[in-house]
PDB file of C-alpha atoms in Angstrom:
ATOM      1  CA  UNK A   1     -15.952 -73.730 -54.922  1.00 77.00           C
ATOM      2  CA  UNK A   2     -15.571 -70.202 -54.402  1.00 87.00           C
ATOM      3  CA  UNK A   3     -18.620 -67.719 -54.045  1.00 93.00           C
ATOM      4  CA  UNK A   4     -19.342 -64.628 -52.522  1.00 96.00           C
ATOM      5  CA  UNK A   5     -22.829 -63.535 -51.000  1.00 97.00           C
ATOM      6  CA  UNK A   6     -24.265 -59.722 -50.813  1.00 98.00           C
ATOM      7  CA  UNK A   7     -27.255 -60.485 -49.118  1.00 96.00           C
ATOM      8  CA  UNK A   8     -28.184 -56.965 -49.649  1.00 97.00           C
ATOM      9  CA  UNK A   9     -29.955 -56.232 -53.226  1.00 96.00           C
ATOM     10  CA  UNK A  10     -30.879 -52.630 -52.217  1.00 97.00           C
ATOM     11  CA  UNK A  11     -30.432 -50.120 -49.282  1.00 97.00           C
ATOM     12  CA  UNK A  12     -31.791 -47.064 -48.941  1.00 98.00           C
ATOM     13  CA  UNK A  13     -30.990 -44.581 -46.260  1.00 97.00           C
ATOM     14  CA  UNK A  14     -30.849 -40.785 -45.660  1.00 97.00           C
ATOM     15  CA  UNK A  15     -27.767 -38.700 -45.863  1.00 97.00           C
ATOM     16  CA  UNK A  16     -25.440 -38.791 -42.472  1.00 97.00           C
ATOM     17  CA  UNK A  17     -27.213 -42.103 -41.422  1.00 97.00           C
ATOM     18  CA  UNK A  18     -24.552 -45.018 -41.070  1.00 97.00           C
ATOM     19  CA  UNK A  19     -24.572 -48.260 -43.246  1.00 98.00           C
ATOM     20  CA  UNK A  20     -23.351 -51.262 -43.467  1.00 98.00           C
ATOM     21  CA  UNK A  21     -22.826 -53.091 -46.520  1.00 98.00           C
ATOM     22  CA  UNK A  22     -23.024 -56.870 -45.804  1.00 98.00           C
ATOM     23  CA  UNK A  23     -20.244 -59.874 -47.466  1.00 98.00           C
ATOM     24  CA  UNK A  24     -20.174 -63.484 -46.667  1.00 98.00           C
ATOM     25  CA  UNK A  25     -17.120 -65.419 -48.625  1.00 97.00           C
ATOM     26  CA  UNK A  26     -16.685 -68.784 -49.224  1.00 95.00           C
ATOM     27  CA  UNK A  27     -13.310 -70.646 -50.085  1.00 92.00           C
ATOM     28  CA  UNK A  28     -11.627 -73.774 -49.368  1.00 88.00           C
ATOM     29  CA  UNK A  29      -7.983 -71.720 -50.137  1.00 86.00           C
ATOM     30  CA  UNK A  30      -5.696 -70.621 -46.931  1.00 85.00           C
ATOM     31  CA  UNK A  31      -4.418 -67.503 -48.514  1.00 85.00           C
ATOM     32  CA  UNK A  32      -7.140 -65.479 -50.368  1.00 88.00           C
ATOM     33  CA  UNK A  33      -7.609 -61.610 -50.828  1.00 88.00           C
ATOM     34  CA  UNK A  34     -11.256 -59.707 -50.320  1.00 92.00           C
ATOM     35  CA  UNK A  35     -11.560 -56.430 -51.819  1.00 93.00           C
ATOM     36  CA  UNK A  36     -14.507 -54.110 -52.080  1.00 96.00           C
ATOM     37  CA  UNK A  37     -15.211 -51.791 -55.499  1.00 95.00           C
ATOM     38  CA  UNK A  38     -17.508 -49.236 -55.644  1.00 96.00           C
ATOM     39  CA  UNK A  39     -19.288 -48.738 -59.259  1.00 95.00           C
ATOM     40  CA  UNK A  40     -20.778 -45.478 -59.575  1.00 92.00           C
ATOM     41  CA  UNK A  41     -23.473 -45.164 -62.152  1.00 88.00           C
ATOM     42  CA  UNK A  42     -20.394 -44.024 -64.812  1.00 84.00           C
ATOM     43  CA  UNK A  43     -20.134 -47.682 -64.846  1.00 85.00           C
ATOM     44  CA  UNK A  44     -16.096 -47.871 -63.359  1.00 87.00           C
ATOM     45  CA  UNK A  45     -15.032 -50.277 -60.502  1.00 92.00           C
ATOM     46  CA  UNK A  46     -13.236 -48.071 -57.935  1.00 92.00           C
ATOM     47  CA  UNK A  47     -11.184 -50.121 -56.498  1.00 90.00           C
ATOM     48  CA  UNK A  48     -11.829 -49.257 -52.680  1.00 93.00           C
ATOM     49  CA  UNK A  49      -9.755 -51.911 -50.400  1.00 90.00           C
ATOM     50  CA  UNK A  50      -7.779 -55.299 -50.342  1.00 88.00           C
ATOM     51  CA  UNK A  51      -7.411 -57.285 -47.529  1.00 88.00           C
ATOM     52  CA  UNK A  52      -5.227 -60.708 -47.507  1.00 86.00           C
ATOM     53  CA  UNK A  53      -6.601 -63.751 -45.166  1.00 88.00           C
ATOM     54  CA  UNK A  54      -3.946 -63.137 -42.933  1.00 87.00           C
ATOM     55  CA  UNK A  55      -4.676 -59.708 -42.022  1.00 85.00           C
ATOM     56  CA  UNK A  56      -8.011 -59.573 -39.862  1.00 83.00           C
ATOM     57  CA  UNK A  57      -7.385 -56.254 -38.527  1.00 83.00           C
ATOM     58  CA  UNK A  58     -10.151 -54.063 -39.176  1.00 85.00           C
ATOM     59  CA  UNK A  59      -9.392 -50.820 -41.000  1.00 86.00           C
ATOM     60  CA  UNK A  60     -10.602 -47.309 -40.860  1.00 87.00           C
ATOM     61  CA  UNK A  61     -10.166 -44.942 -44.057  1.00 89.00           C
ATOM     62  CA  UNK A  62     -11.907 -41.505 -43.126  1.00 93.00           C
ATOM     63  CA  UNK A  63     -15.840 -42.168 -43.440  1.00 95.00           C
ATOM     64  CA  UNK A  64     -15.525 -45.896 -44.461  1.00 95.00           C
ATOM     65  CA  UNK A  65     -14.247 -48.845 -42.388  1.00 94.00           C
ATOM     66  CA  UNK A  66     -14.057 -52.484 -42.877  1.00 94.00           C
ATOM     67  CA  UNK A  67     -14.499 -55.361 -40.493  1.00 95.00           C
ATOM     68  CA  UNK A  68     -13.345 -58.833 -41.621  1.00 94.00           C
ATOM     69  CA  UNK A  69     -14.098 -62.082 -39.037  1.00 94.00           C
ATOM     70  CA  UNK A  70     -12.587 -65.178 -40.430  1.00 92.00           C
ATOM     71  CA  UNK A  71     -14.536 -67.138 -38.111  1.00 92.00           C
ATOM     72  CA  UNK A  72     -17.459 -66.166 -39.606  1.00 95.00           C
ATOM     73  CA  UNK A  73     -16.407 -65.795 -43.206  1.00 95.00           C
ATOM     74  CA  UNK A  74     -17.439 -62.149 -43.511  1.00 96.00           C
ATOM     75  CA  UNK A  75     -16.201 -58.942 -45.116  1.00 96.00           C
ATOM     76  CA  UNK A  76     -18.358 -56.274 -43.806  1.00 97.00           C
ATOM     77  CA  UNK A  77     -18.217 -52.520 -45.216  1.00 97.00           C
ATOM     78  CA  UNK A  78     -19.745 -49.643 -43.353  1.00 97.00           C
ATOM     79  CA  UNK A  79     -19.995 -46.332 -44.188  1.00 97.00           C
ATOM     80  CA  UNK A  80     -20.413 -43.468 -41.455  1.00 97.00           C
ATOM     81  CA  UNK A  81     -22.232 -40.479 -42.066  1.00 97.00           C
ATOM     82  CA  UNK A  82     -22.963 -41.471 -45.420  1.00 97.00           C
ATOM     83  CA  UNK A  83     -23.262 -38.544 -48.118  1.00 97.00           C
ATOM     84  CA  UNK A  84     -25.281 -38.460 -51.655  1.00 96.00           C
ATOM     85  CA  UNK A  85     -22.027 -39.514 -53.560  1.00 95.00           C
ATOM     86  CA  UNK A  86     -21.795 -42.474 -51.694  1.00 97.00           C
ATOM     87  CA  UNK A  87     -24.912 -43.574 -53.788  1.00 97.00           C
ATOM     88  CA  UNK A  88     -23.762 -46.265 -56.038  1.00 97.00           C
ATOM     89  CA  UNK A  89     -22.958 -50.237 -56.215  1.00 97.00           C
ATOM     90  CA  UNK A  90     -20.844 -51.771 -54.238  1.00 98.00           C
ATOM     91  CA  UNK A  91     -19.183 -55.190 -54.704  1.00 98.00           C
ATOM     92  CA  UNK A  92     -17.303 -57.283 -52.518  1.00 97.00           C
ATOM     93  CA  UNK A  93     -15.240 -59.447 -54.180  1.00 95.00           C
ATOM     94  CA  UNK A  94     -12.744 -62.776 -52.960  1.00 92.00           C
ATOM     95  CA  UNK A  95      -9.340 -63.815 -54.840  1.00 87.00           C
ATOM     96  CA  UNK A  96      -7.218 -67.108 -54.378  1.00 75.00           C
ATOM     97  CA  UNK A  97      -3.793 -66.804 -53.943  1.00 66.00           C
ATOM     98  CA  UNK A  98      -1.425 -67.217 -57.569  1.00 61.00           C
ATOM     99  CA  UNK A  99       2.136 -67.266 -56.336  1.00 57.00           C
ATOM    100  CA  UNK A 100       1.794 -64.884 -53.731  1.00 55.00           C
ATOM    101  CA  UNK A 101      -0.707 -62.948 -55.434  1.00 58.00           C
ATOM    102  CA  UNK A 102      -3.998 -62.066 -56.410  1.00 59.00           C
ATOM    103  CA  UNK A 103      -5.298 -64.179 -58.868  1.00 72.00           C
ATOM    104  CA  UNK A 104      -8.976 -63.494 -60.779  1.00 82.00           C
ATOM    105  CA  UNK A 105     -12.051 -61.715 -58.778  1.00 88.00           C
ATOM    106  CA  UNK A 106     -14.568 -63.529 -58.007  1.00 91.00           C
ATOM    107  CA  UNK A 107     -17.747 -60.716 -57.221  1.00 95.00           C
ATOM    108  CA  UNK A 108     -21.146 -60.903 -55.232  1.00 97.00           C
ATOM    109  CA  UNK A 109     -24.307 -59.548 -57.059  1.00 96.00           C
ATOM    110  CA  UNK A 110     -23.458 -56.230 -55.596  1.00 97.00           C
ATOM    111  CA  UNK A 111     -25.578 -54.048 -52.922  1.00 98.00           C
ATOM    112  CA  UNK A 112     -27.264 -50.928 -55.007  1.00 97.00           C
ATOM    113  CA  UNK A 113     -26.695 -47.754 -52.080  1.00 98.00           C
ATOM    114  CA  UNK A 114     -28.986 -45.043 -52.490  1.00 97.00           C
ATOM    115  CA  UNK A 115     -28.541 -41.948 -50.296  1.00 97.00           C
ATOM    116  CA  UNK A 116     -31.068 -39.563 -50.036  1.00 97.00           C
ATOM    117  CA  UNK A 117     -30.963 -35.614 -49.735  1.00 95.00           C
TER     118      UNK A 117
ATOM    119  CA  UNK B   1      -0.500 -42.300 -67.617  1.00 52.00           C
ATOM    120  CA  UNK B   2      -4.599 -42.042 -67.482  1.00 70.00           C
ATOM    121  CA  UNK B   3      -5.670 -45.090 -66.098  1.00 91.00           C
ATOM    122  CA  UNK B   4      -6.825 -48.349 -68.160  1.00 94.00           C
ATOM    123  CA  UNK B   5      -8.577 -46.689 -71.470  1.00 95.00           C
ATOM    124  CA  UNK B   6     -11.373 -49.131 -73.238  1.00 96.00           C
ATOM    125  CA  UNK B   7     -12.508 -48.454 -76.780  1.00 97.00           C
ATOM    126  CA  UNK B   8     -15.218 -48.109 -77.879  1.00 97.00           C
ATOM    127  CA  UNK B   9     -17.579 -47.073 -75.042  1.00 95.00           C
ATOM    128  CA  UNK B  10     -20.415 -48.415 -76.812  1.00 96.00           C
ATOM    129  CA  UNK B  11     -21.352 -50.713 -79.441  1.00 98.00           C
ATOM    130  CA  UNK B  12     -24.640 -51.540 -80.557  1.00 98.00           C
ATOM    131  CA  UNK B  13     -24.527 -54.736 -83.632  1.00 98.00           C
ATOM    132  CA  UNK B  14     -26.264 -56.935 -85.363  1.00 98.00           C
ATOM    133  CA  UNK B  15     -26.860 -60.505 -84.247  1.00 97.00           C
ATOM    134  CA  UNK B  16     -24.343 -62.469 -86.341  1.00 97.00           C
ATOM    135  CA  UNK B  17     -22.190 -59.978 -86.623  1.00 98.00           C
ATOM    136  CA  UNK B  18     -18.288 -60.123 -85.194  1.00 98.00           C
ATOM    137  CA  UNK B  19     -16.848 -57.343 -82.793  1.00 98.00           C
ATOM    138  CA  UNK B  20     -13.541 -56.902 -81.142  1.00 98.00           C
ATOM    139  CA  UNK B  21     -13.145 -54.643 -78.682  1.00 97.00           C
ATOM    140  CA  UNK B  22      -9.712 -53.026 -77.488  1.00 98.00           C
ATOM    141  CA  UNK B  23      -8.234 -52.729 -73.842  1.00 98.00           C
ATOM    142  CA  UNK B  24      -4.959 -50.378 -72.803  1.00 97.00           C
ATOM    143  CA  UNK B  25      -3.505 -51.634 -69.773  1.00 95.00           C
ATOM    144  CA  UNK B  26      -1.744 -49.276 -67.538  1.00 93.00           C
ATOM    145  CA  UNK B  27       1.492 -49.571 -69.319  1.00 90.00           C
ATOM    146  CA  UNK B  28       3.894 -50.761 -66.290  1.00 88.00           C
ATOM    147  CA  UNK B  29       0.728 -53.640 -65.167  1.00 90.00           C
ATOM    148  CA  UNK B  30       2.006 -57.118 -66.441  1.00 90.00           C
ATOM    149  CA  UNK B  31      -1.075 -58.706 -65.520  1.00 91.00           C
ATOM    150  CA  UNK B  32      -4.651 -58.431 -68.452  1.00 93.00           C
ATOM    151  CA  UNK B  33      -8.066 -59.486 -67.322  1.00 93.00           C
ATOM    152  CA  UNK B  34     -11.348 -59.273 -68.746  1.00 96.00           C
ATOM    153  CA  UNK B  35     -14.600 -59.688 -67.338  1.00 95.00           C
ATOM    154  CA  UNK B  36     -18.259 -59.941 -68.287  1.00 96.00           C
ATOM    155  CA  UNK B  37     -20.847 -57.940 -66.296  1.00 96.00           C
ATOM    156  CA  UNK B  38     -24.704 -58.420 -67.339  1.00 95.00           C
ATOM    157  CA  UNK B  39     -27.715 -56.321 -65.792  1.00 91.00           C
ATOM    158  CA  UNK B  40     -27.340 -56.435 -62.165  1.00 89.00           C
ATOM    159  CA  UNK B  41     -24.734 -59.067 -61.786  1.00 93.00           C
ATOM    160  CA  UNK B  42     -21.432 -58.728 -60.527  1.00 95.00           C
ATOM    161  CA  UNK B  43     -18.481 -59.001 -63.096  1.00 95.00           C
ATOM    162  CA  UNK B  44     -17.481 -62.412 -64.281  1.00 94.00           C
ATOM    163  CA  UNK B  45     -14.096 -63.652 -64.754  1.00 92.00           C
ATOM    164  CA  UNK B  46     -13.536 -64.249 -68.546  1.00 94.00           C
ATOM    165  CA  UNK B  47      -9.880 -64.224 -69.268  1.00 93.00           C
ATOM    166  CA  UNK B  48      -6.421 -63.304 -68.305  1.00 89.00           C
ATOM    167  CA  UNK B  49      -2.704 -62.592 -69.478  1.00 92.00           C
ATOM    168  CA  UNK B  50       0.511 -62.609 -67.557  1.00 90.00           C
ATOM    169  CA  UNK B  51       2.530 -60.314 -70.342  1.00 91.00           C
ATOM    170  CA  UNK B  52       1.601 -62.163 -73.548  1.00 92.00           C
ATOM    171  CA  UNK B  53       0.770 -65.184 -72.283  1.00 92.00           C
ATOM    172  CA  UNK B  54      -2.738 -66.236 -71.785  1.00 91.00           C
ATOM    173  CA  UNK B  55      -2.700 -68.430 -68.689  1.00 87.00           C
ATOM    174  CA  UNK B  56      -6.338 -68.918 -67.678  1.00 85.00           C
ATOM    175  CA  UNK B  57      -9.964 -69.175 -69.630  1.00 87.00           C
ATOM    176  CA  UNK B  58     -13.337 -69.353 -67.922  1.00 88.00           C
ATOM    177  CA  UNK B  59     -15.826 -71.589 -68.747  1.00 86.00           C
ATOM    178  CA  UNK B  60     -17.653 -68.467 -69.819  1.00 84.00           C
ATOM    179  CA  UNK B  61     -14.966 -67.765 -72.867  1.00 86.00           C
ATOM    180  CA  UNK B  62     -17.306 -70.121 -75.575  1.00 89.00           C
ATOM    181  CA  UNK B  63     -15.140 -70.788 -78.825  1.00 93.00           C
ATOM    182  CA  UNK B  64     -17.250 -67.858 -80.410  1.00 96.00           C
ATOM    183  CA  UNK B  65     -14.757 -65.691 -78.081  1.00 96.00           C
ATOM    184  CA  UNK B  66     -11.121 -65.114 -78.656  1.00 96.00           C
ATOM    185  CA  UNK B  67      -8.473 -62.589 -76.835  1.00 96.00           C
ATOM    186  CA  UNK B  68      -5.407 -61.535 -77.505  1.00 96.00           C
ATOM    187  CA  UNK B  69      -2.458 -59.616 -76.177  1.00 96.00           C
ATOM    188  CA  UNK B  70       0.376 -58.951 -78.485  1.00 91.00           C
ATOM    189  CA  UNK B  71       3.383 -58.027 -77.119  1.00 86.00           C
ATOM    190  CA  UNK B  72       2.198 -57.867 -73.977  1.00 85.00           C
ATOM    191  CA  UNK B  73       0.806 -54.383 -74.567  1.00 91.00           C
ATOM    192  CA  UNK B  74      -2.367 -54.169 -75.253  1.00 96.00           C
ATOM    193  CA  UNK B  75      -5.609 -56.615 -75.586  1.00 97.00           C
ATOM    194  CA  UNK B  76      -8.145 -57.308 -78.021  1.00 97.00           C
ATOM    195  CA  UNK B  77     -11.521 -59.379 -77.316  1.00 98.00           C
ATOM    196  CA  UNK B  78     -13.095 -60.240 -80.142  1.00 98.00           C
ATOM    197  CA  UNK B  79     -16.470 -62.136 -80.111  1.00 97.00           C
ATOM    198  CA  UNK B  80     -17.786 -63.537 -83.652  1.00 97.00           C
ATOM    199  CA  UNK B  81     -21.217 -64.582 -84.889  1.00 97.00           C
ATOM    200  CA  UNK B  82     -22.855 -62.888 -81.640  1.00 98.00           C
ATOM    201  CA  UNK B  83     -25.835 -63.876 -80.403  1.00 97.00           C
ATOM    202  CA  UNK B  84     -28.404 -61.634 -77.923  1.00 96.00           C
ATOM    203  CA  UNK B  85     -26.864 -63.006 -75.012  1.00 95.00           C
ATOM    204  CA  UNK B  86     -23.910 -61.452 -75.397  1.00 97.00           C
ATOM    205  CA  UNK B  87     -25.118 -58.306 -74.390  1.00 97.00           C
ATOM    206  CA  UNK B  88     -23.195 -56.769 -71.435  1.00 97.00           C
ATOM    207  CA  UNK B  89     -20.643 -54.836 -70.482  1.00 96.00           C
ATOM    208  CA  UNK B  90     -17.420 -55.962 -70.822  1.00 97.00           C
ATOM    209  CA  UNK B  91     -14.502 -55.020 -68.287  1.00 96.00           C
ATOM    210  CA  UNK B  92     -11.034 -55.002 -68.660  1.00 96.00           C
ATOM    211  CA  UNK B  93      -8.349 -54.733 -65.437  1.00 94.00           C
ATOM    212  CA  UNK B  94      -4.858 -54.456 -65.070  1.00 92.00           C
ATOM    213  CA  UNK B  95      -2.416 -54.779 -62.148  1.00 88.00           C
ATOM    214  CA  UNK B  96       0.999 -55.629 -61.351  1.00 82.00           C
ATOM    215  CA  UNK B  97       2.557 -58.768 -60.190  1.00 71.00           C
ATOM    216  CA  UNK B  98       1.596 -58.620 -55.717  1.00 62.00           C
ATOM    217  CA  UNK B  99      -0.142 -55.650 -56.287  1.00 61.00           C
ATOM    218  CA  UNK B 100      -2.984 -54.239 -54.417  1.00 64.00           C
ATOM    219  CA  UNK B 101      -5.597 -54.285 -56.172  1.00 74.00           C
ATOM    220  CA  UNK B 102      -6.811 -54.236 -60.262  1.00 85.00           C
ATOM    221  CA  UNK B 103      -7.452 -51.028 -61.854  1.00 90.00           C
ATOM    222  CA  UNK B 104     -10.402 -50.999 -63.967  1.00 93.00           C
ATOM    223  CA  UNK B 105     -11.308 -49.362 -67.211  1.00 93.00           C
ATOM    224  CA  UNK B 106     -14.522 -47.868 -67.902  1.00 92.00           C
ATOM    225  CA  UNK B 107     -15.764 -50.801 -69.993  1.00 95.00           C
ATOM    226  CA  UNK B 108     -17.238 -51.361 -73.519  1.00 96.00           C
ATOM    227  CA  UNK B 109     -21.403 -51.882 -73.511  1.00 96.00           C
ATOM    228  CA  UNK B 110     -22.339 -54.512 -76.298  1.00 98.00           C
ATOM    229  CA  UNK B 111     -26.310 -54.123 -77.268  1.00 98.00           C
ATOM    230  CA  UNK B 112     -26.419 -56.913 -79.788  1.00 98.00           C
ATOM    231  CA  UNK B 113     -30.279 -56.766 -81.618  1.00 97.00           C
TER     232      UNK B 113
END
């Protein structure tokens, strides 16, 4: 069966620290898709990145950066200098593959990211 | 085009009662989804349309639960005879066929007392 694990319930840290959101995947498929959503208290999923299993490059996108180890089944998230609007939940989230594409999310519990002033 | 639009926001009802509850899809996404999300969970995987088709049910989706997508427009989710545990908020995505990633709306909160 498919699951992903945020071990993470809560983190707490102060603004311009670093963080690192935590995501452990499990799946029997050979082609699957991770993504990571941010939900701000609004209550919208931002979508923030998809990655396919093929791709274990580890990306950079201005203050956020991803870092995805097949070998250990992980899909980590860290944030660098991490600002008050980062505050929010994140969820990392696994897909199997439907034809070539995504097919329904499967989501951790979510980490809850507070950033203090 | 604004993004995936959910109506109402809120709804608060009466257990027993029946509510539907309307999703726009970005209008070029093929692909429908809805999911569940209760108090500090993650968002659960309820149902999904490829056009009008409805291809896949979770275990979730009780008979009490019924979804629609005519025309391959827009959805409706309409839950009869609810019961307490139906409160949550309920999400609905769209995306296109090898797309990156789903767009979310902003949801529709059920309170059912």
């Amino acid at each position: 069966a498919q699951k992903v694990t945020q071990a993470q319930t809560e983190i707490s840290v102060v603004e311009k620290e670093d963080v690192t959101l935590d995501c452990v995947y499990e799946t029997r498929d050979t082609t699957y898709y991770l993504f990571w959503y941010k939900q701000p208290p609004s209550g919208e999923l931002v979508f923030l990145i998809r990655r396919n299993s093929f791709d274990e490059q580890n990306e950079i996108s201005g203050r956020y950066s991803w870092n995805f180890q097949k070998s250990t089944s992980s899909f980590n998230f860290t944030i660098t200098a991490s600002q008050v609007v980062d505050s929010a939940v994140y969820f990392c989230a696994l897909s199997e593959n439907y034809g070539g594409s995504q097919g329904n999310l499967i989501f951790g519990k979510g980490t809850k990211l507070s950033v203090k002033p | 085009d604004t993004g995936v639009s959910q109506d109402p926001r809120h709804k608060i009802t009466k257990r027993g009662q029946n509510v539907t509850f309307r999703c726009d899809p970005i209008s070029e996404h093929n692909r429908l989804y809805w999911y569940r999300q209760t108090l500090g969970q993650g968002p659960e995987f309820l149902t999904y349309f490829q056009n009008e088709a409805q291809l896949e049910k979770s275990r979730l989706l009780s008979d009490r639960f019924s979804a629609e997508r005519p025309k391959g427009s827009f959805s409706t989710l309409e839950i009869q005879r609810t019961e307490q545990g139906d409160s949550a908020m309920y999400l609905c995505a769209s995306s296109l066929t090898g797309a990156q990633g789903y767009t979310f709306g902003s949801g529709t909160r059920l309170t059912v007392v």
